[in-house]
Tab-separated table of C-alpha atoms and ligand atoms in Angstrom:
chain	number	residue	atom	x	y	z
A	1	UNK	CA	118.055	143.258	145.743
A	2	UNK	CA	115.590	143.345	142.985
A	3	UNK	CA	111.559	143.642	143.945
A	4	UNK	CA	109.415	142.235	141.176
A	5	UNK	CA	107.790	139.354	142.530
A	6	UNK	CA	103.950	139.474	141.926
A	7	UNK	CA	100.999	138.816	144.943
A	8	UNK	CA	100.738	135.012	145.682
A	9	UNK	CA	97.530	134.895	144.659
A	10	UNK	CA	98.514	135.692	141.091
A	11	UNK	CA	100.855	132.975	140.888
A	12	UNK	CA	99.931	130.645	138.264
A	13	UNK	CA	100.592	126.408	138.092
A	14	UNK	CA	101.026	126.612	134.131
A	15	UNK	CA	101.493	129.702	132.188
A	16	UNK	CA	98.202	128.969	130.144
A	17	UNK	CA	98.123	130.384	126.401
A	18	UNK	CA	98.203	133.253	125.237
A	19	UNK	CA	100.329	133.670	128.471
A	20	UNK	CA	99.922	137.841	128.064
A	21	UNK	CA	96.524	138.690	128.991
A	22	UNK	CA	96.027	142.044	130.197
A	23	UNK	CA	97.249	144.359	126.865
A	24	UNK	CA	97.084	142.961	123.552
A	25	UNK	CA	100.831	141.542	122.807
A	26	UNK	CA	102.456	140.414	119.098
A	27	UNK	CA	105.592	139.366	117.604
A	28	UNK	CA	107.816	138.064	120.325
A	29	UNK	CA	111.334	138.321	120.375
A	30	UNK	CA	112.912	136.165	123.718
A	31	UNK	CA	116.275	136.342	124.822
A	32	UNK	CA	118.012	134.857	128.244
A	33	UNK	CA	120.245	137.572	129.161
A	34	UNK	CA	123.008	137.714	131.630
A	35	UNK	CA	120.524	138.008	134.864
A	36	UNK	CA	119.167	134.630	134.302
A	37	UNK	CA	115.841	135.750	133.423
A	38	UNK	CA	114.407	135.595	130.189
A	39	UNK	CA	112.758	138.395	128.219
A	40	UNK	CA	110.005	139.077	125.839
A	41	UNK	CA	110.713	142.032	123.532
A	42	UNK	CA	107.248	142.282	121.949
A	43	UNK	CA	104.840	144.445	119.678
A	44	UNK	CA	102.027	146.146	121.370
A	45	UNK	CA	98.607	146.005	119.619
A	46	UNK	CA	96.886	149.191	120.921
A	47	UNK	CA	93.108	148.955	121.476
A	48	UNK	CA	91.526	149.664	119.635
A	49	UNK	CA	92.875	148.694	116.892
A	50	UNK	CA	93.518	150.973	113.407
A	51	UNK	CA	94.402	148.026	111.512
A	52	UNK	CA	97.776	147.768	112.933
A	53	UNK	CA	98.997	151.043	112.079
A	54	UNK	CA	98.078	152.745	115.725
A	55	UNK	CA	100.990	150.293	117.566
A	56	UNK	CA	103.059	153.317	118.519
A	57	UNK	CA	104.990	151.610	121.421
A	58	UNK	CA	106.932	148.612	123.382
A	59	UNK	CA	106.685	146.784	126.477
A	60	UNK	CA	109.090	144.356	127.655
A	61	UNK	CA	108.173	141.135	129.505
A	62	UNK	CA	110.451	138.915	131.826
A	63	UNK	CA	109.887	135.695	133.825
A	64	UNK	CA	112.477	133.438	136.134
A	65	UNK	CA	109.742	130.487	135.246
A	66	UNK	CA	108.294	130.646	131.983
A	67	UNK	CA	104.899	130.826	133.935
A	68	UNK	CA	105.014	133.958	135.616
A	69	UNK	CA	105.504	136.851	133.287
A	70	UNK	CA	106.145	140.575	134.910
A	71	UNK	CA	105.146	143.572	132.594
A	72	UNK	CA	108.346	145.392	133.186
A	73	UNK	CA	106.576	148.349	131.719
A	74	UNK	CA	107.042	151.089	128.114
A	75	UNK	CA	110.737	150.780	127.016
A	76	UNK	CA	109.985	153.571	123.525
A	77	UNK	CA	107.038	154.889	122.396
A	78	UNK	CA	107.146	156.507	118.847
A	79	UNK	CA	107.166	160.110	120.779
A	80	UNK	CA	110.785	159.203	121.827
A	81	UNK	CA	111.940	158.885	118.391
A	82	UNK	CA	112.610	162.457	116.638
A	83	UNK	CA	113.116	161.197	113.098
A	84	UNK	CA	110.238	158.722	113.036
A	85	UNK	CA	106.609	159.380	110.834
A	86	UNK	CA	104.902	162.664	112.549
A	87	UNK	CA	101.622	160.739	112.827
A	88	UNK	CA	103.738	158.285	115.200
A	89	UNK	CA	102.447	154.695	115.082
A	90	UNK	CA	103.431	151.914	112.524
A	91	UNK	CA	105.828	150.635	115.740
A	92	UNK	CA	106.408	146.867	114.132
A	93	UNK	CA	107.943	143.650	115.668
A	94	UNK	CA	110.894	144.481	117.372
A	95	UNK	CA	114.329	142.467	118.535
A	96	UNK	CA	116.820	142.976	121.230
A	97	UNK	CA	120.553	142.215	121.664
A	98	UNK	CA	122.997	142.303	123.853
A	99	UNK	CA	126.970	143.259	123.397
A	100	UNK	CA	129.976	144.700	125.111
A	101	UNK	CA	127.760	145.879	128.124
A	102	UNK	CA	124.710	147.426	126.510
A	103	UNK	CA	121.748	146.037	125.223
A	104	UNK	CA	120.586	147.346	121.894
A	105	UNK	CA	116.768	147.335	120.815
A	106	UNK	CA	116.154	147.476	117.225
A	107	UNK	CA	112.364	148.150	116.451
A	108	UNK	CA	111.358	149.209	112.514
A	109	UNK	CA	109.437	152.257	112.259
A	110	UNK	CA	108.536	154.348	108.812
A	111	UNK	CA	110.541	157.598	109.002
A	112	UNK	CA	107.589	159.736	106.800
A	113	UNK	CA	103.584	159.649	106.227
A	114	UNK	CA	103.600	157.530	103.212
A	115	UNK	CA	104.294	154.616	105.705
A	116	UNK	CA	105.084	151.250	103.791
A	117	UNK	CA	107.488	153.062	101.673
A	118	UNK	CA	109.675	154.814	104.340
A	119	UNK	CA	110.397	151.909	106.677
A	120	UNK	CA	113.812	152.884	108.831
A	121	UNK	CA	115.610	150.542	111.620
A	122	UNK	CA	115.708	152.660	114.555
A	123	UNK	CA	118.257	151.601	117.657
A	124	UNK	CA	117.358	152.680	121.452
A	125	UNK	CA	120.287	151.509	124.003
A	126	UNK	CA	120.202	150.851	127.339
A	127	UNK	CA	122.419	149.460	130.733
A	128	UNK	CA	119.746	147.284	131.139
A	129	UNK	CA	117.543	144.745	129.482
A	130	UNK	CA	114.140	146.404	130.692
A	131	UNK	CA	114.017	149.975	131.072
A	132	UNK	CA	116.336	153.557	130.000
A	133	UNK	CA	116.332	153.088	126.972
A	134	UNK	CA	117.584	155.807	124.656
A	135	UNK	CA	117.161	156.438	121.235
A	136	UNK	CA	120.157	156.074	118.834
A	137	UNK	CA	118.448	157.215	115.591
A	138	UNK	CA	118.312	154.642	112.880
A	139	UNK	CA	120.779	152.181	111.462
A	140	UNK	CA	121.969	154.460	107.623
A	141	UNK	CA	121.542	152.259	104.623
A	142	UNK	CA	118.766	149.757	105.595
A	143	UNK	CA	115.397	149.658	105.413
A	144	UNK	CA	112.569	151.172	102.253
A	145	UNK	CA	109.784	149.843	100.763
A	146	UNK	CA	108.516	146.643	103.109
A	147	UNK	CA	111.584	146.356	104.851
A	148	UNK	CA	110.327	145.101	108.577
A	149	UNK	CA	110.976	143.219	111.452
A	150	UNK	CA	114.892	143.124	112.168
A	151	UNK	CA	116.296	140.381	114.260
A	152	UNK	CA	119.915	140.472	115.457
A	153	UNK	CA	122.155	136.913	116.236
A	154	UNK	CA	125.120	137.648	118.104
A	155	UNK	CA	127.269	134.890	117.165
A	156	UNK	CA	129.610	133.188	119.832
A	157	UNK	CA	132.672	134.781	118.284
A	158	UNK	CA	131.060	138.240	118.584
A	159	UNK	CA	129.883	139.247	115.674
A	160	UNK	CA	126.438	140.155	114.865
A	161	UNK	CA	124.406	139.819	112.108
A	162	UNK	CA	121.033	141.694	111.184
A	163	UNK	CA	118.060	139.983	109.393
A	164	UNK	CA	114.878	141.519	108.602
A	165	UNK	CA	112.531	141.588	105.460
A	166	UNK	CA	108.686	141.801	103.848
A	167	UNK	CA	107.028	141.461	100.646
A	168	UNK	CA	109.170	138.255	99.992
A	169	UNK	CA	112.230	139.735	100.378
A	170	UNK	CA	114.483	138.563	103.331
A	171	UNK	CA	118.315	140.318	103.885
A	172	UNK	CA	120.865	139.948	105.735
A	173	UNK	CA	124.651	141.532	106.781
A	174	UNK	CA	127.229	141.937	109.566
A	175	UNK	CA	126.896	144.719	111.872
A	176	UNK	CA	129.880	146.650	112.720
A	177	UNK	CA	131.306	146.316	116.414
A	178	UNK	CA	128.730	149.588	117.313
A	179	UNK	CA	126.381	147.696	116.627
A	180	UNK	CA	124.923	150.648	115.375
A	181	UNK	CA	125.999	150.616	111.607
A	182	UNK	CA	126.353	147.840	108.891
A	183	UNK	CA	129.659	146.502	107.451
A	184	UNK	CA	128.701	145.646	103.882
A	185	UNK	CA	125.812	146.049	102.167
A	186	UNK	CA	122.250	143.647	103.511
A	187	UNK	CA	122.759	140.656	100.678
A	188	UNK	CA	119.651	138.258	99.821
A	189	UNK	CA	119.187	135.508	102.099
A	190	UNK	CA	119.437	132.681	98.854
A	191	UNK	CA	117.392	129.542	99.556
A	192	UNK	CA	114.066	129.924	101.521
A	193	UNK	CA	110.747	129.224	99.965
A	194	UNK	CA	107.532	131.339	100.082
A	195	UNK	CA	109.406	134.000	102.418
A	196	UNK	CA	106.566	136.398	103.988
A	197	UNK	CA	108.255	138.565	106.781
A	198	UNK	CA	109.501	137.463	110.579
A	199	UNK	CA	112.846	136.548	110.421
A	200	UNK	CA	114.235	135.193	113.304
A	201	UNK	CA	117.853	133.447	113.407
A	202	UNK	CA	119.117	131.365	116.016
A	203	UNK	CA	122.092	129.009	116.489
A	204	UNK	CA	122.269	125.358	117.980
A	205	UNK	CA	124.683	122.959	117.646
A	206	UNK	CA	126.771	125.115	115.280
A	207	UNK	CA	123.934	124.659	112.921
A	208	UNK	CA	121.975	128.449	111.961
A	209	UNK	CA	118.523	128.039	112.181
A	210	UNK	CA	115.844	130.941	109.908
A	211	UNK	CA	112.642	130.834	111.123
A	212	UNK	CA	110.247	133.328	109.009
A	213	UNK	CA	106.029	133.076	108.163
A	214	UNK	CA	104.812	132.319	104.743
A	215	UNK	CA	102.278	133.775	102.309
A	216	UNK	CA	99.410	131.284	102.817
A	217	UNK	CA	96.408	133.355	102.430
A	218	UNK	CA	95.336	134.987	105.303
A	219	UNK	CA	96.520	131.935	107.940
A	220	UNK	CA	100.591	132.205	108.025
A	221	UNK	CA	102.582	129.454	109.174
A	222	UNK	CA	106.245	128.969	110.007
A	223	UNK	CA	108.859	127.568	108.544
A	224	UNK	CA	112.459	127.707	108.465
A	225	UNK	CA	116.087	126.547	106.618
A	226	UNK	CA	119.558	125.725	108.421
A	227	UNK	CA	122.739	126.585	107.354
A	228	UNK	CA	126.045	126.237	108.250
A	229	UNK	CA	126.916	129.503	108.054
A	230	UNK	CA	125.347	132.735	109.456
A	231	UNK	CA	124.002	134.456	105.783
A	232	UNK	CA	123.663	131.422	104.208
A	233	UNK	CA	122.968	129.845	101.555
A	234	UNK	CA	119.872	128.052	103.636
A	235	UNK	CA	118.820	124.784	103.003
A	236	UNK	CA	114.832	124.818	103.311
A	237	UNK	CA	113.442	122.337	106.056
A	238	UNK	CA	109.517	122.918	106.036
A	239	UNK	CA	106.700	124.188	107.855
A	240	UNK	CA	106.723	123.745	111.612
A	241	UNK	CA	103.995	126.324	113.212
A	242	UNK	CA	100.919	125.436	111.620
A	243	UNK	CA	98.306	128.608	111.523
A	244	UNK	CA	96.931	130.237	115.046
A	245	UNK	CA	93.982	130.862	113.380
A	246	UNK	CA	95.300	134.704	113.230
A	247	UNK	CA	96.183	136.529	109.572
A	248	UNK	CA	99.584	137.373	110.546
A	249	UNK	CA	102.186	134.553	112.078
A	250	UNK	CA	105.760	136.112	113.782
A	251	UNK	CA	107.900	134.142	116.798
A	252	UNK	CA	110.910	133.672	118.021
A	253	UNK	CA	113.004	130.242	118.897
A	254	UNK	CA	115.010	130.311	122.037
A	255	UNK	CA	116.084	127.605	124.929
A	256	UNK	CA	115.615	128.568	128.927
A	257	UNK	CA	117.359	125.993	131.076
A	258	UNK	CA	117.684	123.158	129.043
A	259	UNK	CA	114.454	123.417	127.203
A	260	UNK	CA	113.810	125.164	123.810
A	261	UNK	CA	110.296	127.191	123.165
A	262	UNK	CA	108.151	128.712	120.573
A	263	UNK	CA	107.230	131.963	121.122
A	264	UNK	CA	104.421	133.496	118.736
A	265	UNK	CA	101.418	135.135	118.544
A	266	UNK	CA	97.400	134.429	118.286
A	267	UNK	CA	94.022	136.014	118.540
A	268	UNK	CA	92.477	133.521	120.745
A	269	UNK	CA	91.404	136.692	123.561
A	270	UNK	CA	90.202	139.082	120.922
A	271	UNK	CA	88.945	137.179	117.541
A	272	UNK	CA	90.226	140.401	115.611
A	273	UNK	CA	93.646	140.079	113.484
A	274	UNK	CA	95.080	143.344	114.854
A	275	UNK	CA	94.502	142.399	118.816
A	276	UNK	CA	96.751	139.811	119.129
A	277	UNK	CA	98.248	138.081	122.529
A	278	UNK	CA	101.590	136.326	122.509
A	279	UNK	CA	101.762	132.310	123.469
A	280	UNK	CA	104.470	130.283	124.288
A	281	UNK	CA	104.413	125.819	123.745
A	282	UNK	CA	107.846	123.974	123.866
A	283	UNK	CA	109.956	123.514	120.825
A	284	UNK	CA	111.464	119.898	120.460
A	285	UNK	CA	114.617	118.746	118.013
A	286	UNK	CA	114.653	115.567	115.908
A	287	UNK	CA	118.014	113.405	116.453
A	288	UNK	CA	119.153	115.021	112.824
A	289	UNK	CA	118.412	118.948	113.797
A	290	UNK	CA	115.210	119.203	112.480
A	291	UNK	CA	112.414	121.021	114.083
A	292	UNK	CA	109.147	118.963	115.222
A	293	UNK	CA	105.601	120.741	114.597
A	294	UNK	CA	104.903	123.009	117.223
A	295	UNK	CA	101.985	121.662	119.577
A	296	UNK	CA	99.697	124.714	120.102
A	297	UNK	CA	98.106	123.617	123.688
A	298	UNK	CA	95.712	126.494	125.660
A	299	UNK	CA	97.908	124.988	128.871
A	300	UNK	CA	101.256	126.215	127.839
A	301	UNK	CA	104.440	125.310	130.463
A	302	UNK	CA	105.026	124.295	133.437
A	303	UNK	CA	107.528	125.953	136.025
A	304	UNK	CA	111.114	125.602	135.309
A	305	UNK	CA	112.401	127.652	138.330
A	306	UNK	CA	110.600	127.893	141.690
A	307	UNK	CA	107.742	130.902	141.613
A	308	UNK	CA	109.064	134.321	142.183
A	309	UNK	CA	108.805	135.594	146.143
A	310	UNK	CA	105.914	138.329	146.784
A	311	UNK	CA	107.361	142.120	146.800
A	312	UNK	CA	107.989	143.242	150.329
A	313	UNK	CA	107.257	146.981	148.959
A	314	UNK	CA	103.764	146.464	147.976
A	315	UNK	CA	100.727	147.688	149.197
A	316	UNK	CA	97.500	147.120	148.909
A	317	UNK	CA	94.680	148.916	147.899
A	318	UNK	CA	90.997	147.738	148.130
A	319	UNK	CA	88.154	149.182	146.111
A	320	UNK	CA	86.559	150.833	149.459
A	321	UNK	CA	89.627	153.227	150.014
A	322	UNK	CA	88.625	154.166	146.045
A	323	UNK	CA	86.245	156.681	144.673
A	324	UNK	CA	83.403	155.670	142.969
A	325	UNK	CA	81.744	157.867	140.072
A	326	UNK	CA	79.710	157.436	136.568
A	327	UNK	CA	77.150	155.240	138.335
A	328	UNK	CA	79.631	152.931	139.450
A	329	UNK	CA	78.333	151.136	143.460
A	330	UNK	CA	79.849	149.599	146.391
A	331	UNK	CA	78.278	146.116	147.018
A	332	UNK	CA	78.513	143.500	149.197
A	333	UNK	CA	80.464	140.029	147.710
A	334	UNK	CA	78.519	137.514	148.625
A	335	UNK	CA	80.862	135.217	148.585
A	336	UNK	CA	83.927	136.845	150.590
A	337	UNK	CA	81.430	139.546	152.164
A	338	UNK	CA	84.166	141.709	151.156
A	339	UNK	CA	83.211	145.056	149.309
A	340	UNK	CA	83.513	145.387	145.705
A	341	UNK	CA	83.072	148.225	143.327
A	342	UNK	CA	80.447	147.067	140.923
A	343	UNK	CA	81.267	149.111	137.490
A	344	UNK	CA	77.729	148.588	135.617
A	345	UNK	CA	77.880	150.662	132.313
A	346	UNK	CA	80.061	152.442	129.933
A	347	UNK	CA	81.415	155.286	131.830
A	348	UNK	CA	81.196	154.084	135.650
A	349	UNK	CA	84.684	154.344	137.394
A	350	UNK	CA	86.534	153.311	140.105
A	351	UNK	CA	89.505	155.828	141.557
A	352	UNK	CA	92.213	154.986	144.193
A	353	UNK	CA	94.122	158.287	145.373
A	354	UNK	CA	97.216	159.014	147.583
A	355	UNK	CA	98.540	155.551	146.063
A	356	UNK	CA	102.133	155.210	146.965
A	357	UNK	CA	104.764	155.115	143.849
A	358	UNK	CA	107.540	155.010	146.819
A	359	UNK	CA	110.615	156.712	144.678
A	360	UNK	CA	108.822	157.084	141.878
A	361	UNK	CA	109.444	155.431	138.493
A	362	UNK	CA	108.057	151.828	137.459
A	363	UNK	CA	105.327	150.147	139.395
A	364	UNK	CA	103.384	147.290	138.662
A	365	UNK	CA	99.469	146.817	139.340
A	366	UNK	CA	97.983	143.748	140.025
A	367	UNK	CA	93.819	143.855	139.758
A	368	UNK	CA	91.206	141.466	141.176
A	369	UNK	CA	88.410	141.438	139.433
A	370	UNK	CA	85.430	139.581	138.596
A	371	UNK	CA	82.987	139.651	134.715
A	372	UNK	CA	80.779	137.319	133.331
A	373	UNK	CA	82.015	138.634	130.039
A	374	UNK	CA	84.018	137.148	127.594
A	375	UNK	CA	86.026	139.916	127.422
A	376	UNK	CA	85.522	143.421	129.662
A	377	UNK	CA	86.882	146.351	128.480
A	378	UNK	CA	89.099	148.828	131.208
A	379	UNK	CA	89.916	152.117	130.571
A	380	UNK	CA	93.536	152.788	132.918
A	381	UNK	CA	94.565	156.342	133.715
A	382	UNK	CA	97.233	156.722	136.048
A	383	UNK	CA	97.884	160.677	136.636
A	384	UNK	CA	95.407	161.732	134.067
A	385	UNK	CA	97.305	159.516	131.431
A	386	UNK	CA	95.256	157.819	128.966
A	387	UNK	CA	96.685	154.358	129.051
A	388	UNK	CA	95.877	151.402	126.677
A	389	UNK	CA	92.715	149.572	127.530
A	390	UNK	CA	93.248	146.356	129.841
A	391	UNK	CA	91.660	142.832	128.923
A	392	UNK	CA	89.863	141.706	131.857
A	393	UNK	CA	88.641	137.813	131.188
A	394	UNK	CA	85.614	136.114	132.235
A	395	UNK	CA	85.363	134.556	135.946
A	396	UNK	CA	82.116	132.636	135.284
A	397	UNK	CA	80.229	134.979	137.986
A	398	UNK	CA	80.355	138.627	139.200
A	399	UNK	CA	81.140	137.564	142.853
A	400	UNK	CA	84.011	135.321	142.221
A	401	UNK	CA	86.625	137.659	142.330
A	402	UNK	CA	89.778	135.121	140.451
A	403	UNK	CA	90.259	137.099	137.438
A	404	UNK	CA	94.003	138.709	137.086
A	405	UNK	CA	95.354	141.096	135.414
A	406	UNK	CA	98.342	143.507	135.807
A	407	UNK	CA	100.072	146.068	133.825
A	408	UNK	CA	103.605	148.467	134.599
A	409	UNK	CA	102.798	151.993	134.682
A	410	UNK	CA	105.381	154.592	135.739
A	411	UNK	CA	104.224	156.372	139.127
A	412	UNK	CA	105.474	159.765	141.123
A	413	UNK	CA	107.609	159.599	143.726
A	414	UNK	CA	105.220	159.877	147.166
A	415	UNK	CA	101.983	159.363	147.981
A	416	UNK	CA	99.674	161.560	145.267
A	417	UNK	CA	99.370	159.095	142.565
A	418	UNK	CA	95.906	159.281	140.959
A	419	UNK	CA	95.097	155.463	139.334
A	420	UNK	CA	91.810	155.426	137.979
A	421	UNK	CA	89.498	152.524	135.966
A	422	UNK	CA	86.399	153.671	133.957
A	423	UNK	CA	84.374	150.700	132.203
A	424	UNK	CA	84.085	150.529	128.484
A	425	UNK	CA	82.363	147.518	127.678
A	426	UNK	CA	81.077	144.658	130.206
A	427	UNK	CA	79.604	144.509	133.447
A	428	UNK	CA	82.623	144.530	135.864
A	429	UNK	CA	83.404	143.642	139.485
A	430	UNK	CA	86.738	145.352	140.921
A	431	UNK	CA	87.523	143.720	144.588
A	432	UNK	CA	91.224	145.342	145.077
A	433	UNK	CA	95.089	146.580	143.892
A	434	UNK	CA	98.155	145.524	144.857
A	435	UNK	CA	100.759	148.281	143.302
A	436	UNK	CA	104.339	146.918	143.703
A	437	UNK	CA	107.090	149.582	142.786
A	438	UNK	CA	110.200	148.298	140.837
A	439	UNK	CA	113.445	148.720	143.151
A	440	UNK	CA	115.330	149.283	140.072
B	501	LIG	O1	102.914	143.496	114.157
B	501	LIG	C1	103.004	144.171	112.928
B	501	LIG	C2	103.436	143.240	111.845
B	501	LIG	O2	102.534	142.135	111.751
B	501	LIG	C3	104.785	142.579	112.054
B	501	LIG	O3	105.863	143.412	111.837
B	501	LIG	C4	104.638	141.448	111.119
B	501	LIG	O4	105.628	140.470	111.243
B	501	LIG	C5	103.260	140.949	111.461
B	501	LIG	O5	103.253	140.151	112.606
């Protein structure tokens, strides 16, 4: 049986917006695959940011709810691909799909240094919708100057199609039954108006549905066109995401038992453009096909599915079984008389050793925590690797310990695994871990 289920006590009653908290989280592709769960495939703003050409890799979110999301961990980072740019980074909004047994992730990436102009669709492949995959190289004849964000529709007969496109340019064409090549050459999708970049198709009702942002100035929104058939011609249907008050707008359009979402993106947690966190707010049909406006609510969904059960494999860790160091103190909570680690200033640090990673692989860690921050900065190393910094959000008060965050990390097998936070920014209150190893 599969272990992912998170600590009770991070269980949540609505999945809140933007529903990914801990790392910074863009351009969501979702998919229900064959395990009942559904998954987002997402870009990963590193922080901090260099404008958004440091993203150099992917994590893959699932949830059985729609409220509580597991970090399934890194699927690729750009040192996985051999043909990619040698600075690495420039990893853009990715999709997934699933045929014949394998899933297939397609993620663009610029194959030399002059970036923009060397854009290449690079395929990884894997058994399994959330970790092994491999790199396939990149799909020959697509991509060049712009040419971003693929998305991939597997239609109900079988065949797939590829979208993708930038600078007001969206294509489109049949991939061949590898999934790994195109048929014919990537034709012009004819009919959408004021095309800016992420495409994403989807089918309902034997009606094709584009979904793509548009060039308003600095404040995308979405809109979309239908069409009968998969590469058109589209009819054009409107505007239904209004701006999230971010500079870039991407999502994806996709129903979990019975109900259709929006997934897209914001910058609600960080205020900056190239930090953005991934939201999801339900999706509704008009009688004739068309697409209501999104409602962008800060409560997001309820539960669909009863919560997922705790991880019998986990163990917890509390701060006084860490090491302290950097000026970093053990004090007293004063409201749970528990001991916390209190991580005052830039450079204080909190270390657990011996932490079990059981057989070794994935693991996810759950943190308590407490800030009267907005938003405190965590520095995660896990072995002596430099991880991206963690999001930890304000709790009103440095004694109530209620904030949450977790992130998937990959552990060794045994007990000498070195996990260690150091503060950046913020005055920060660390009460305890609970590291739950993947069984698969
Ligand atoms: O995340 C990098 C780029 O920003 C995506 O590829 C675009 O769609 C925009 O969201």
């Amino acid at each position: 049986m599969r272990h992912i289920g998170m600590p009770t006590d991070f269980l949540k009653e609505t999945s809140q917006n933007p529903v990914l908290t801990t790392i910074f989280t863009a351009d969501p592709s979702a998919h229900v695959w064959e395990d009942g769960r559904i998954y987002i495939y997402a870009s990963h703003d590193m922080d901090p940011a260099r404008g958004c050409d440091l993203m150099d890799r992917y994590h893959v979110f699932s949830s059985e709810d729609m409220v509580n999301w597991v970090d399934e961990g890194e699927i690729l980072s750009s040192d996985d691909v051999s043909w990619g740019r040698p600075e690495g980074g420039f990893m853009w909004a990715p999709d997934c799909a699933f045929k014949n047994g394998t899933y297939y992730f397609y993620y663009p990436h610029p194959s030399g240094s002059n970036g923009n102009g060397s854009w290449k669709m690079g395929v990884a492949t894997s058994q399994h919708p959330r970790s092994g995959f491999t790199d396939q190289g990149y799909i020959v004849g697509l991509g060049g100057f712009a040419m971003i964000d693929p998305c991939v529709l597997v239609d109900d007969d079988g065949r797939a199609y590829m979208y993708y496109g930038g600078g007001s340019r969206c294509a489109g064409g049949e991939l061949n039954d590898d999934m790994l090549s195109i048929k014919e050459d990537m034709q012009d999708m004819v009919g959408l108006e004021d095309f800016h970049e992420a495409a994403w198709v989807f089918k309902r009702n034997h009606l094709y549905y584009l979904t793509y942002s548009d060039n308003l100035d600095n404040l995308n929104r979405m809109r979309y066109a239908t069409s009968t058939s998969p590469l058109g011609p589209w009819t054009y249907r409107g505007i239904f995401l209004e701006p999230t008050g971010c500079s870039t707008s991407h999502g994806s359009v996709a129903e979990f038992k019975g109900q259709w979402y929006m997934f897209y993106h914001n910058q609600a947690i960080s205020d900056l453009g190239n930090l953005r966190s991934v939201c999801i707010d339900p999706l509704f049909f008009n009688e004739d096909g068309t697409i209501q406006t999104v409602i962008q609510t800060k409560e997001g969904i309820h539960p669909v599915a009863p919560a997922p059960v705790p991880n019998p494999n986990a163990t917890t860790y509390s701060v006084e079984n860490g090491t302290l160091g950097g000026g970093a103190l053990f004090v007293t909570n004063e409201l749970s008389k528990s001991i916390v680690s209190h991580l005052p200033m830039p450079g204080s640090y909190c270390q657990f050793d011996h932490v079990d990673g059981a057989r070794g692989g994935r693991a996810a860690i759950y943190i308590r925590y407490a800030t009267t921050e907005r938003l405190t900065k965590l520095h995660l190393t896990v072995n002596g690797d430099d991880l991206s910094l963690l999001n930890a959000l304000s709790t009103g008060s440095l004694t109530d310990t209620v904030g949450r965050a977790s992130i998937t990390v990959q552990l060794q097998p045994g007990q000498d695994n070195h996990i260690r936070f150091t503060a950046v920014t913020g005055d920060i209150c660390l009460e305890s871990i609970t590291v739950s190893p993947f069984s698969d």
